[in-house]
XYZ file of C-alpha atoms in Angstrom:
722
model
C 25.417 -19.527 14.373
C 25.314 -23.261 13.713
C 23.951 -25.580 11.053
C 22.302 -28.896 11.850
C 20.378 -31.304 9.607
C 19.925 -28.697 6.910
C 18.434 -26.169 9.340
C 20.279 -22.929 10.005
C 19.755 -21.180 13.326
C 20.872 -17.666 14.281
C 20.613 -16.304 17.833
C 21.161 -12.830 19.260
C 20.410 -11.283 22.644
C 20.010 -7.530 22.329
C 19.550 -5.361 25.407
C 19.248 -1.746 24.350
C 20.536 0.983 26.629
C 17.234 2.795 26.345
C 13.754 1.666 27.307
C 13.456 -1.102 24.732
C 15.486 -4.296 24.764
C 14.665 -7.560 23.014
C 16.126 -10.881 21.972
C 15.441 -12.316 18.521
C 15.840 -16.017 17.750
C 15.756 -16.942 14.059
C 15.849 -20.168 12.096
C 15.476 -21.076 8.430
C 14.181 -24.425 7.220
C 16.733 -24.778 4.410
C 20.416 -23.968 4.060
C 20.440 -24.167 0.241
C 17.706 -23.476 -2.312
C 17.468 -22.981 -6.059
C 16.908 -19.452 -7.327
C 13.305 -18.380 -7.041
C 12.477 -21.085 -4.516
C 11.197 -20.340 -1.013
C 12.889 -20.581 2.375
C 10.645 -20.478 5.448
C 12.042 -18.311 8.239
C 10.740 -18.401 11.819
C 11.467 -15.741 14.423
C 10.756 -15.559 18.151
C 10.982 -12.171 19.834
C 11.275 -11.776 23.625
C 11.601 -8.763 25.889
C 14.599 -8.123 28.108
C 12.960 -10.256 30.798
C 12.716 -13.300 28.512
C 8.953 -12.995 28.024
C 7.393 -13.335 24.544
C 6.902 -9.945 22.930
C 3.323 -10.010 21.636
C 2.023 -8.043 18.631
C 5.476 -6.737 17.759
C 6.051 -5.606 14.159
C 8.823 -7.727 12.609
C 10.449 -7.386 9.186
C 12.967 -9.434 7.218
C 15.976 -8.124 5.311
C 18.028 -10.018 2.737
C 21.543 -8.716 2.181
C 20.661 -5.531 4.088
C 17.539 -4.764 2.020
C 13.867 -5.216 2.869
C 12.426 -8.401 1.436
C 9.366 -10.292 2.576
C 5.990 -9.634 4.152
C 5.652 -7.541 7.291
C 4.382 -9.666 10.134
C 3.380 -9.315 13.798
C 4.304 -11.713 16.585
C 1.646 -13.969 18.097
C 1.015 -14.816 21.770
C 4.251 -16.822 21.836
C 6.291 -14.008 20.311
C 6.509 -15.998 17.054
C 6.283 -14.836 13.450
C 6.847 -16.725 10.190
C 8.064 -15.500 6.792
C 7.920 -17.198 3.402
C 10.873 -15.800 1.462
C 11.386 -16.575 -2.231
C 15.001 -15.774 -3.136
C 15.475 -14.840 -6.822
C 19.193 -14.032 -6.993
C 21.919 -16.711 -7.054
C 24.597 -16.347 -4.405
C 24.717 -15.951 -0.636
C 21.576 -14.602 1.037
C 22.110 -13.135 4.491
C 18.729 -12.928 6.228
C 18.105 -10.744 9.278
C 14.912 -10.237 11.246
C 14.185 -6.764 12.566
C 11.894 -5.919 15.469
C 10.358 -2.448 15.443
C 9.917 -0.583 18.745
C 6.489 0.890 19.163
C 4.959 3.330 21.622
C 4.148 1.616 24.916
C 0.780 1.908 26.587
C -2.626 2.673 25.067
C -2.855 3.469 21.380
C -4.793 6.296 19.795
C -8.050 5.467 18.047
C -9.789 6.843 14.997
C -12.901 8.616 16.312
C -15.866 10.467 14.845
C -19.298 11.736 15.832
C -22.005 9.511 17.200
C -23.644 8.932 13.802
C -20.999 8.870 11.042
C -22.435 9.849 7.664
C -21.345 8.906 4.149
C -21.979 12.437 2.866
C -20.580 15.813 3.955
C -20.551 16.161 7.741
C -19.068 18.432 10.404
C -18.370 17.194 13.926
C -17.088 18.985 17.007
C -14.851 16.871 19.237
C -13.407 17.756 22.630
C -11.389 16.338 25.506
C -10.266 17.758 28.867
C -7.064 16.561 30.525
C -5.155 17.675 33.602
C -1.480 18.513 34.166
C 0.328 18.668 37.480
C 2.483 21.705 36.890
C 3.838 23.264 33.724
C 5.383 20.909 31.125
C 8.871 21.274 29.673
C 7.690 20.040 26.263
C 4.482 19.399 24.373
C 3.755 17.942 20.912
C 0.478 17.314 19.112
C -0.064 14.942 16.171
C -3.248 14.856 14.091
C -4.496 12.987 11.015
C -7.978 13.363 9.588
C -10.345 12.331 6.815
C -10.901 14.935 5.373
C -9.950 18.176 7.227
C -9.930 19.750 10.677
C -9.246 22.876 12.731
C -7.506 22.382 16.096
C -7.752 24.514 19.264
C -5.842 24.246 22.541
C -7.407 26.010 25.511
C -9.659 27.950 23.164
C -6.845 29.258 20.977
C -6.274 27.975 17.417
C -3.310 25.705 16.719
C -3.898 25.403 12.992
C -5.803 23.748 10.165
C -4.968 20.580 8.265
C -6.373 18.792 5.234
C -4.177 15.779 4.585
C -5.055 12.182 5.307
C -1.842 10.907 3.774
C 0.454 12.928 6.024
C 0.450 13.434 9.777
C 0.459 17.078 10.847
C 2.655 17.837 13.869
C 2.468 20.884 16.145
C 5.460 21.253 18.457
C 6.502 23.716 21.142
C 3.188 23.507 22.988
C 4.777 23.778 26.431
C 4.094 27.517 26.363
C 0.414 26.939 25.607
C -0.331 24.160 28.074
C -1.558 25.048 31.582
C -1.065 23.627 35.021
C -4.429 22.098 35.814
C -7.242 21.404 33.343
C -6.530 21.807 29.615
C -9.027 21.588 26.761
C -8.308 20.133 23.326
C -10.995 20.939 20.736
C -11.193 19.814 17.118
C -13.714 20.793 14.466
C -13.499 18.031 11.842
C -15.058 17.921 8.375
C -15.762 14.970 6.113
C -16.887 15.331 2.498
C -17.730 11.766 1.454
C -17.234 8.225 2.687
C -16.299 7.483 6.302
C -14.880 10.225 8.495
C -12.202 9.797 11.107
C -9.878 11.778 13.365
C -6.672 10.529 14.940
C -5.147 12.774 17.615
C -2.392 12.581 20.203
C -0.904 15.233 22.481
C 2.217 14.287 24.474
C 3.734 16.333 27.292
C 6.695 15.928 29.582
C 7.969 17.721 32.695
C 10.331 16.995 35.587
C 7.409 15.585 37.551
C 5.426 13.676 34.960
C 4.868 12.687 31.369
C 1.637 11.757 29.706
C -0.557 11.875 26.662
C -4.058 12.804 25.608
C -5.072 10.418 22.849
C -8.201 10.198 20.743
C -10.322 7.457 22.314
C -13.810 6.621 23.583
C -13.602 9.235 26.387
C -13.873 12.189 24.005
C -17.215 13.978 23.536
C -18.899 14.955 20.279
C -21.467 17.466 18.981
C -23.050 17.841 15.550
C -23.133 21.636 15.836
C -20.857 24.026 17.683
C -21.775 23.829 21.398
C -22.033 26.841 23.671
C -18.587 28.099 24.598
C -16.803 26.495 21.632
C -13.852 26.209 21.226
C -13.528 26.584 24.990
C -14.941 24.146 27.534
C -18.338 22.839 26.378
C -20.981 21.039 28.408
C -22.785 17.832 27.524
C -22.108 16.209 24.215
C -22.426 12.607 23.081
C -20.022 9.720 23.251
C -17.846 9.506 20.164
C -17.841 6.550 17.790
C -14.554 4.653 17.760
C -13.958 3.811 14.102
C -10.805 1.748 14.605
C -7.382 1.618 16.216
C -4.398 3.547 14.875
C -2.650 0.337 13.850
C -5.684 -1.684 12.780
C -5.661 -2.646 9.088
C -9.400 -2.021 8.747
C -9.024 1.725 9.336
C -6.641 4.216 7.706
C -3.066 3.283 8.746
C -2.172 2.062 5.256
C -2.517 5.687 4.165
C -0.673 7.347 7.042
C 2.718 8.971 6.982
C 4.619 9.927 10.118
C 2.230 8.666 12.802
C 4.244 7.612 15.891
C 2.182 4.460 16.477
C 2.152 3.176 12.891
C 5.064 1.960 10.788
C 5.566 4.172 7.744
C 4.830 2.334 4.526
C 8.219 3.350 3.123
C 9.840 1.252 5.860
C 7.840 -1.774 4.674
C 8.624 -1.543 0.952
C 10.869 -4.196 -0.583
C 14.314 -2.913 -1.469
C 14.667 -0.341 1.320
C 18.061 -0.389 3.039
C 18.283 -1.493 6.656
C 18.419 1.532 8.942
C 21.514 2.095 11.022
C 20.918 1.182 14.646
C 17.937 -1.042 13.845
C 17.182 -3.865 16.287
C 18.022 -6.999 14.281
C 18.946 -10.631 14.774
C 22.234 -12.116 13.790
C 22.132 -13.244 10.156
C 20.909 -16.585 8.936
C 22.793 -17.490 5.769
C 21.205 -19.379 2.883
C 22.949 -20.275 -0.362
C 20.877 -19.660 -3.507
C 22.028 -21.784 -6.450
C 21.442 -21.186 -10.134
C 19.127 -23.773 -11.698
C 17.863 -24.574 -15.157
C 14.195 -24.151 -16.049
C 12.831 -26.290 -18.848
C 10.399 -24.620 -21.270
C 6.943 -26.126 -21.352
C 5.983 -28.367 -24.236
C 4.447 -26.502 -27.212
C 0.662 -26.362 -27.265
C -2.132 -24.725 -29.239
C -3.148 -22.595 -26.231
C -1.508 -19.269 -25.385
C -1.693 -18.533 -21.639
C -1.554 -14.803 -20.907
C -1.186 -13.517 -17.332
C -2.720 -10.114 -16.615
C -0.028 -8.122 -14.772
C 0.194 -4.609 -13.321
C 3.012 -2.043 -13.259
C 1.058 0.634 -11.421
C 2.528 0.392 -7.895
C 4.019 3.866 -7.996
C 3.512 7.039 -5.925
C 0.978 8.560 -8.330
C -0.992 5.356 -8.922
C -2.058 2.401 -6.766
C 0.297 2.227 -3.801
C -1.070 -0.481 -1.484
C -3.696 1.778 0.096
C -6.392 -0.890 -0.146
C -4.375 -4.069 -0.681
C -6.367 -7.019 0.608
C -3.236 -9.087 1.272
C 0.552 -8.723 1.559
C 2.749 -10.405 -1.083
C 5.340 -12.849 0.257
C 8.003 -10.565 -1.260
C 6.471 -7.659 0.690
C 4.853 -4.476 -0.524
C 6.835 -3.278 -3.537
C 7.047 -0.523 -6.082
C 6.951 -1.248 -9.802
C 10.565 -0.249 -10.234
C 11.950 -3.085 -8.085
C 13.934 -5.390 -10.368
C 14.260 -8.141 -7.737
C 10.469 -8.340 -7.513
C 10.227 -8.515 -11.298
C 12.878 -11.225 -11.429
C 10.933 -13.271 -8.885
C 7.707 -12.808 -10.844
C 9.428 -14.000 -14.028
C 10.901 -17.054 -12.294
C 7.429 -17.995 -11.081
C 6.012 -17.420 -14.577
C 8.770 -19.476 -16.212
C 8.281 -22.378 -13.806
C 4.527 -22.300 -14.397
C 4.826 -22.059 -18.183
C 3.172 -18.652 -18.663
C 3.486 -17.693 -22.344
C 2.838 -13.965 -22.138
C 2.502 -11.094 -19.682
C -0.273 -8.613 -20.465
C 0.891 -5.262 -19.060
C -2.132 -3.217 -18.014
C -2.082 0.419 -19.180
C -5.857 0.608 -19.327
C -6.610 3.681 -17.166
C -3.684 5.796 -18.300
C -4.921 8.469 -20.748
C -8.516 9.077 -19.705
C -10.003 11.983 -21.631
C -6.802 12.844 -23.519
C -6.920 13.949 -27.132
C -3.302 13.020 -27.862
C -0.712 10.591 -26.520
C 1.635 13.519 -25.867
C -0.824 14.841 -23.255
C -0.186 11.913 -20.917
C 0.783 12.869 -17.376
C 3.472 11.738 -14.920
C 1.259 8.990 -13.458
C 1.042 7.384 -16.903
C 4.787 7.698 -17.378
C 5.308 5.844 -14.092
C 3.222 2.919 -15.376
C 5.127 2.908 -18.680
C 8.465 2.979 -16.861
C 7.458 -0.058 -14.790
C 6.678 -1.977 -17.987
C 9.977 -0.916 -19.547
C 11.853 -2.200 -16.490
C 10.015 -5.515 -16.790
C 11.145 -5.768 -20.427
C 14.715 -5.046 -19.309
C 14.404 -7.794 -16.687
C 13.078 -10.231 -19.290
C 15.943 -9.391 -21.666
C 18.528 -10.034 -18.956
C 16.933 -13.306 -17.869
C 16.531 -14.473 -21.468
C 20.294 -13.986 -21.865
C 20.740 -16.305 -18.861
C 18.898 -19.035 -20.781
C 15.664 -18.772 -18.801
C 12.497 -19.442 -20.890
C 10.906 -16.083 -20.139
C 7.368 -15.147 -21.171
C 6.746 -12.544 -23.836
C 4.857 -9.290 -23.437
C 1.714 -7.705 -24.864
C 0.447 -4.241 -23.945
C -3.130 -3.415 -22.921
C -3.802 0.285 -23.599
C -7.165 1.776 -22.662
C -9.522 3.332 -25.169
C -12.604 3.557 -22.952
C -12.870 2.604 -19.289
C -13.892 5.865 -17.731
C -13.522 9.079 -19.812
C -12.534 7.752 -23.256
C -9.509 8.837 -25.226
C -9.476 9.289 -29.006
C -8.521 7.004 -31.871
C -5.925 9.628 -32.787
C -4.306 9.280 -29.371
C -4.524 5.493 -29.662
C -2.721 5.474 -33.011
C -0.052 7.800 -31.600
C 0.358 5.436 -28.680
C 0.690 2.416 -30.950
C 3.449 4.211 -32.825
C 5.218 4.885 -29.510
C 4.948 1.197 -28.547
C 6.305 0.147 -31.914
C 9.266 2.531 -31.858
C 10.224 2.028 -28.200
C 9.432 -1.659 -27.697
C 8.879 -3.602 -30.922
C 11.626 -1.832 -32.882
C 14.047 -1.763 -29.940
C 16.878 -4.290 -30.496
C 17.207 -4.683 -26.737
C 13.709 -6.241 -26.645
C 13.990 -8.322 -29.800
C 11.898 -11.474 -29.539
C 10.098 -10.334 -26.384
C 6.863 -8.970 -27.872
C 4.101 -11.547 -28.229
C 3.359 -12.533 -31.820
C -0.239 -13.266 -32.804
C -1.151 -13.999 -36.410
C 2.278 -12.852 -37.528
C 2.353 -9.461 -35.800
C 2.899 -8.100 -32.284
C -0.294 -8.408 -30.233
C -1.960 -5.346 -28.687
C -5.115 -5.804 -26.593
C -7.061 -2.531 -26.266
C -9.489 -2.220 -23.360
C -12.680 -0.688 -24.767
C -15.477 -1.114 -22.239
C -17.579 1.441 -24.111
C -17.222 -0.513 -27.393
C -16.125 2.671 -29.152
C -14.183 0.636 -31.687
C -17.404 -0.913 -32.919
C -18.709 2.562 -33.818
C -15.597 4.505 -34.875
C -12.715 3.719 -37.229
C -10.308 1.233 -35.712
C -6.610 2.107 -35.315
C -5.003 2.320 -38.740
C -1.654 0.916 -37.603
C -1.275 -2.370 -39.499
C 2.009 -3.216 -37.775
C 0.051 -4.903 -34.945
C -2.559 -7.567 -34.499
C -5.207 -5.636 -32.568
C -7.893 -7.180 -30.402
C -10.390 -5.279 -28.288
C -11.284 -6.236 -24.749
C -14.507 -5.582 -22.880
C -15.696 -6.905 -19.551
C -18.762 -8.592 -18.063
C -19.529 -10.268 -21.380
C -22.364 -12.209 -19.782
C -24.185 -8.836 -19.740
C -22.689 -6.839 -22.608
C -22.455 -9.726 -25.133
C -19.700 -7.846 -26.980
C -18.000 -11.163 -27.790
C -20.464 -11.080 -30.684
C -18.385 -8.134 -31.977
C -15.168 -10.112 -31.505
C -14.225 -8.614 -28.130
C -12.190 -10.524 -25.571
C -12.878 -10.163 -21.836
C -11.008 -8.617 -18.908
C -13.241 -10.593 -16.516
C -16.758 -11.990 -16.630
C -19.197 -12.092 -13.747
C -20.256 -15.688 -14.232
C -19.004 -19.091 -13.172
C -18.937 -20.154 -16.816
C -16.945 -17.356 -18.500
C -17.904 -16.343 -22.027
C -15.815 -17.695 -24.911
C -15.160 -15.451 -27.915
C -15.228 -17.205 -31.295
C -13.635 -16.143 -34.554
C -14.386 -17.879 -37.847
C -16.276 -20.549 -35.924
C -13.338 -21.419 -33.655
C -12.846 -20.595 -29.980
C -10.378 -17.703 -29.810
C -10.281 -16.440 -26.195
C -11.694 -16.733 -22.706
C -10.711 -15.449 -19.266
C -10.560 -17.602 -16.136
C -10.370 -16.224 -12.625
C -10.141 -17.417 -8.993
C -13.159 -15.219 -8.100
C -15.352 -12.667 -9.827
C -17.798 -9.820 -9.358
C -20.752 -8.806 -11.519
C -22.677 -5.546 -12.002
C -22.855 -4.634 -8.282
C -19.243 -5.349 -7.415
C -17.607 -7.640 -4.909
C -20.269 -7.378 -2.210
C -23.132 -7.683 -4.702
C -25.369 -10.730 -4.719
C -23.929 -12.096 -7.987
C -20.277 -12.010 -6.944
C -18.555 -15.277 -6.120
C -15.508 -15.533 -3.888
C -12.597 -17.940 -4.135
C -14.487 -20.692 -2.259
C -11.439 -22.807 -1.588
C -10.369 -22.866 -5.241
C -13.641 -24.262 -6.574
C -14.449 -21.021 -8.431
C -11.129 -21.253 -10.281
C -11.694 -24.898 -11.194
C -15.232 -24.307 -12.392
C -14.367 -21.223 -14.456
C -11.431 -23.127 -15.970
C -13.819 -25.692 -17.438
C -14.857 -23.200 -20.133
C -11.281 -23.281 -21.412
C -10.933 -27.024 -20.842
C -14.071 -27.775 -22.862
C -13.517 -25.354 -25.779
C -9.677 -25.198 -26.059
C -9.449 -21.569 -27.235
C -6.304 -20.105 -28.794
C -5.894 -17.672 -25.884
C -6.608 -18.143 -22.179
C -6.300 -15.054 -19.990
C -5.406 -15.642 -16.353
C -7.116 -12.968 -14.293
C -4.884 -11.905 -12.636
C -1.465 -11.640 -11.001
C -1.163 -8.495 -8.867
C -4.057 -6.074 -8.737
C -4.240 -5.308 -4.973
C -6.249 -2.142 -5.530
C -9.827 -1.244 -4.802
C -11.815 1.434 -3.048
C -11.647 2.663 0.533
C -14.490 1.597 2.809
C -17.476 3.844 2.149
C -15.915 5.214 -1.034
C -17.078 2.675 -3.561
C -19.010 3.466 -6.731
C -22.749 3.994 -7.037
C -25.177 6.282 -5.176
C -24.502 4.543 -1.860
C -20.727 4.292 -2.408
C -20.938 0.536 -1.856
C -19.963 -0.916 -5.244
C -16.413 -2.204 -4.842
C -14.465 -3.435 -7.868
C -10.930 -4.576 -8.722
C -10.097 -6.041 -5.274
C -11.953 -6.127 -1.976
C -10.895 -8.795 0.559
C -8.804 -11.995 0.565
C -11.898 -14.011 -0.337
C -13.406 -11.472 -2.742
C -10.427 -10.738 -4.966
C -8.815 -12.235 -8.035
C -5.060 -11.983 -7.438
C -2.862 -15.036 -7.973
C 0.537 -13.820 -6.751
C 1.680 -15.638 -3.567
C 0.812 -13.713 -0.398
C 1.428 -14.122 3.312
C -1.136 -16.365 5.047
C -0.896 -14.232 8.196
C 0.025 -10.583 7.448
C -2.705 -8.017 8.068
C -3.772 -5.789 5.176
C -6.679 -3.407 4.498
C -9.604 -5.812 4.793
C -7.853 -9.018 5.698
C -5.612 -10.763 8.182
C -3.744 -13.132 5.911
C -4.351 -14.551 2.479
C -4.061 -17.590 0.243
C -0.319 -18.272 0.430
C 1.067 -20.013 -2.671
C -2.110 -21.984 -3.333
C -3.455 -20.111 -6.383
C -0.047 -19.854 -8.004
C 0.327 -23.619 -7.687
C -3.241 -24.233 -8.835
C -2.665 -22.042 -11.903
C 0.315 -24.110 -12.990
C -1.571 -27.353 -12.453
C -4.609 -26.131 -14.416
C -2.456 -25.093 -17.365
C -0.780 -28.496 -17.457
C -4.171 -30.225 -17.403
C -5.389 -28.197 -20.390
C -2.164 -28.686 -22.316
C -2.603 -32.411 -21.880
C 0.842 -32.777 -20.349
C -0.472 -34.803 -17.432
C -3.196 -37.062 -16.202
C -3.632 -35.035 -13.033
C -6.949 -34.726 -11.255
C -7.306 -31.480 -9.330
C -9.687 -31.276 -6.389
C -10.832 -28.313 -4.262
C -13.306 -28.069 -1.372
C -15.517 -25.004 -0.880
C -17.487 -26.060 2.198
C -16.748 -26.120 5.015
C -14.226 -23.297 4.809
C -10.860 -23.896 6.501
C -10.930 -23.096 10.231
C -14.670 -22.359 10.042
C -16.897 -22.726 13.090
C -19.807 -24.962 12.113
C -22.977 -24.466 14.185
C -25.735 -25.717 11.917
C -26.164 -29.373 11.020
C -26.212 -31.333 8.842
C -22.686 -30.407 7.770
C -22.749 -29.473 4.074
C -19.657 -30.590 2.157
C -19.074 -29.224 -1.364
C -16.213 -29.681 -3.815
C -15.171 -29.363 -7.453
C -12.688 -31.241 -9.620
C -10.962 -30.996 -13.001
C -9.206 -33.739 -14.949
C -9.740 -37.498 -15.159
C -12.761 -38.542 -13.104
C -12.044 -40.676 -10.014
C -13.811 -43.858 -8.962
C -16.282 -41.803 -6.979
C -15.461 -39.381 -4.163
C -15.123 -40.152 -0.469
C -15.869 -37.959 2.549
C -14.079 -38.694 5.804
C -14.192 -37.126 9.267
C -11.053 -37.472 11.366
C -10.061 -40.400 9.151
C -13.408 -42.217 9.464
C -15.345 -42.749 6.221
C -18.718 -41.011 6.184
C -19.585 -41.726 2.562
C -17.896 -43.205 -0.522
C -18.644 -43.781 -4.164
C -20.137 -40.290 -4.465
C -20.610 -39.100 -8.043
C -21.792 -35.543 -7.417
C -20.105 -32.520 -5.879
C -21.844 -32.309 -2.488
C -22.747 -34.374 0.571
C -24.614 -33.661 3.827
C -23.318 -35.242 7.020
C -25.541 -35.435 10.130
C -22.525 -35.966 12.464
C -24.594 -37.879 14.998
C -22.519 -38.739 18.023
C -19.658 -36.498 16.955
C -18.590 -34.269 19.861
C -18.126 -30.534 19.583
C -14.586 -29.327 19.121
C -11.890 -29.369 16.446
C -12.166 -31.869 13.586
C -10.666 -32.532 10.162
C -12.850 -33.199 7.153
C -11.300 -34.966 4.174
C -12.560 -35.260 0.614
C -10.548 -37.623 -1.554
C -10.755 -39.126 -5.026
C -9.913 -42.848 -5.008
C -8.167 -43.982 -8.177
C -7.148 -40.449 -9.189
C -3.651 -39.026 -8.869
C -1.914 -35.686 -9.113
C 1.724 -34.565 -9.275
C 0.828 -31.309 -7.524
C 0.689 -30.883 -3.768
C -1.101 -27.513 -4.230
C 0.827 -26.224 -1.237
C -0.056 -23.022 0.578
C 3.470 -22.611 1.984
C 5.731 -22.728 -1.069
C 5.760 -23.260 -4.815
C 5.127 -26.848 -5.898
C 7.964 -28.813 -7.416
C 6.318 -31.347 -9.687
C 6.819 -34.830 -8.300
C 5.576 -38.384 -8.637
C 1.803 -38.917 -8.889
C 0.141 -39.032 -5.471
C -3.404 -39.786 -4.264
C -5.770 -36.834 -4.476
C -7.175 -35.550 -1.174
C -8.073 -32.238 0.487
C -8.060 -31.852 4.280
C -10.131 -29.094 5.881
C -9.832 -28.353 9.612
C -12.965 -26.911 11.221
C -14.519 -26.470 14.637
C -17.907 -27.978 15.515
C -19.932 -25.823 17.900
C -23.604 -26.802 17.939
C -26.208 -24.203 18.778
C -27.269 -24.682 22.390
């Protein structure tokens, strides 16, 4: 290992004695960083012949524990990690390469016409063996259930999508010559899929029968079933075993897919793992100055529900830069708090909203609710420890749920408020950590059914209670004093009290009554949605601004949304149609995405808060069209943008550094691009005369610097229709 010009490089050649040998070259862009700051780590993985290892799963470990997004190598064998390091002291970073099954991969398959309602399919494949095998093993995973037959005899039944079922010892049931694998699969709702793999080995040969496009399918049991059947239709290939758009995020124990437990932050490095030599980075303690006092309370909506019985990354649209995590991981919480402290977040709103549906009493809560509560308690412990270090930590408010789904009772709500008071407010360990509002601890009760407007409100006068609805542009419950979880409009609704603006909620993107893929939803659009929704707060200066939101990462499986057609998707959907702010990997594949927004929305949040607080003269600019890396086929080229803060001396639009227009006073421009050749180009929108102290980086958290000119560069590819 050697250090040069502030860059640390670690090299290791590993040739395994088995069938898999690789070399891993690693470098980090910084040798020393302040706690909570980000080091960028690059890795190149090659096979034992020195060739780049393509599409190899690679993970990072810090001090022997998982930390960071899970990535896959590109065509050059390269992968990049963005690692925030929250703990002062030495950080020893290793990159691990995961061996995967060579050769073709299994595919999720189903009948020729997959249905969204209950459906049975009969699937079959013949394969041939040269002699009798010495071993045979069959793996199967299914949505929702199946019955398996080998050579006409039953192997067993399974009904578990979350866990792979394995049948071993099949060497006594396999034949020399043609064998027949038959599966009757059942699906009850949403998309159906079967994943199957039968491996055999003998002295003469080894091989596998995998689910793929060569299988045949029937909608009813064919003649001869479960023995050899004639005819049949080609199956539908739903997706690959390791494709993020299918079911691998739900799988356990599939030989071609990395178990999610291996990916989770905090897991110890396995003995015998294939890793690089360590790259060492020193993390120094640093001071964080509190933000200047203001009349606006910024509250970040935050989740503690990443636990086995709650949301557990099944439908995450992106991968956090810290990696998938559970809500008990104190290092993750420490990193969140460092980001919040740097940004100047005043309060964390811990979401308990879906925790006691239909319960009559607080004591009836189940283990899933207790997991959410425990995650919040651990966050309070983390805040107490960091406060003792002198860090200006945010405070906490709790968001219980009264009605969002089957409602609970006011009795249960009052019992819950007493629990919160005794365990949090009255706990000396958490003294000074509960958010005060009008002289009492604040509790925000989600009440989408507006029950509180019809029934007696909680009688506990130890709290300041506010009720929260959603979609106020439709429900208009702000007229009853309700705050909003999220509105489905570019101009969010502001709730007034005694003639003064009290609260509004801003968001990077939003959905309306038909969810994320409905016509009224609006995606992130390069940050312009966030800037435009922020203007409601900028213009009215309410007492409370909710930031929607930090870490939701949960939605519905494809084909299992709400509504009669199962196509109404809420909470989160894709990188573009989601509202999370937490920094995520720009490249890691998740359920409906292949990379996300990086650090951009975290940095934009901090900048927006500073603009509203009046602590700066920054102008913030975002471009929604063209989208980064888009292929533009239709001309004229439409350019659209949004800005917040002091107005510039007109806007300029440039192409590859050449001015196309200047002195623009609107938010759009159409460029004919006459004479511009097809191929890659860079569009620039800038704001002459305006400045900003924020780089709005995608790759790491901004460190506020000297004012700089305001400009946004957007690479795109021009490909005219022929």
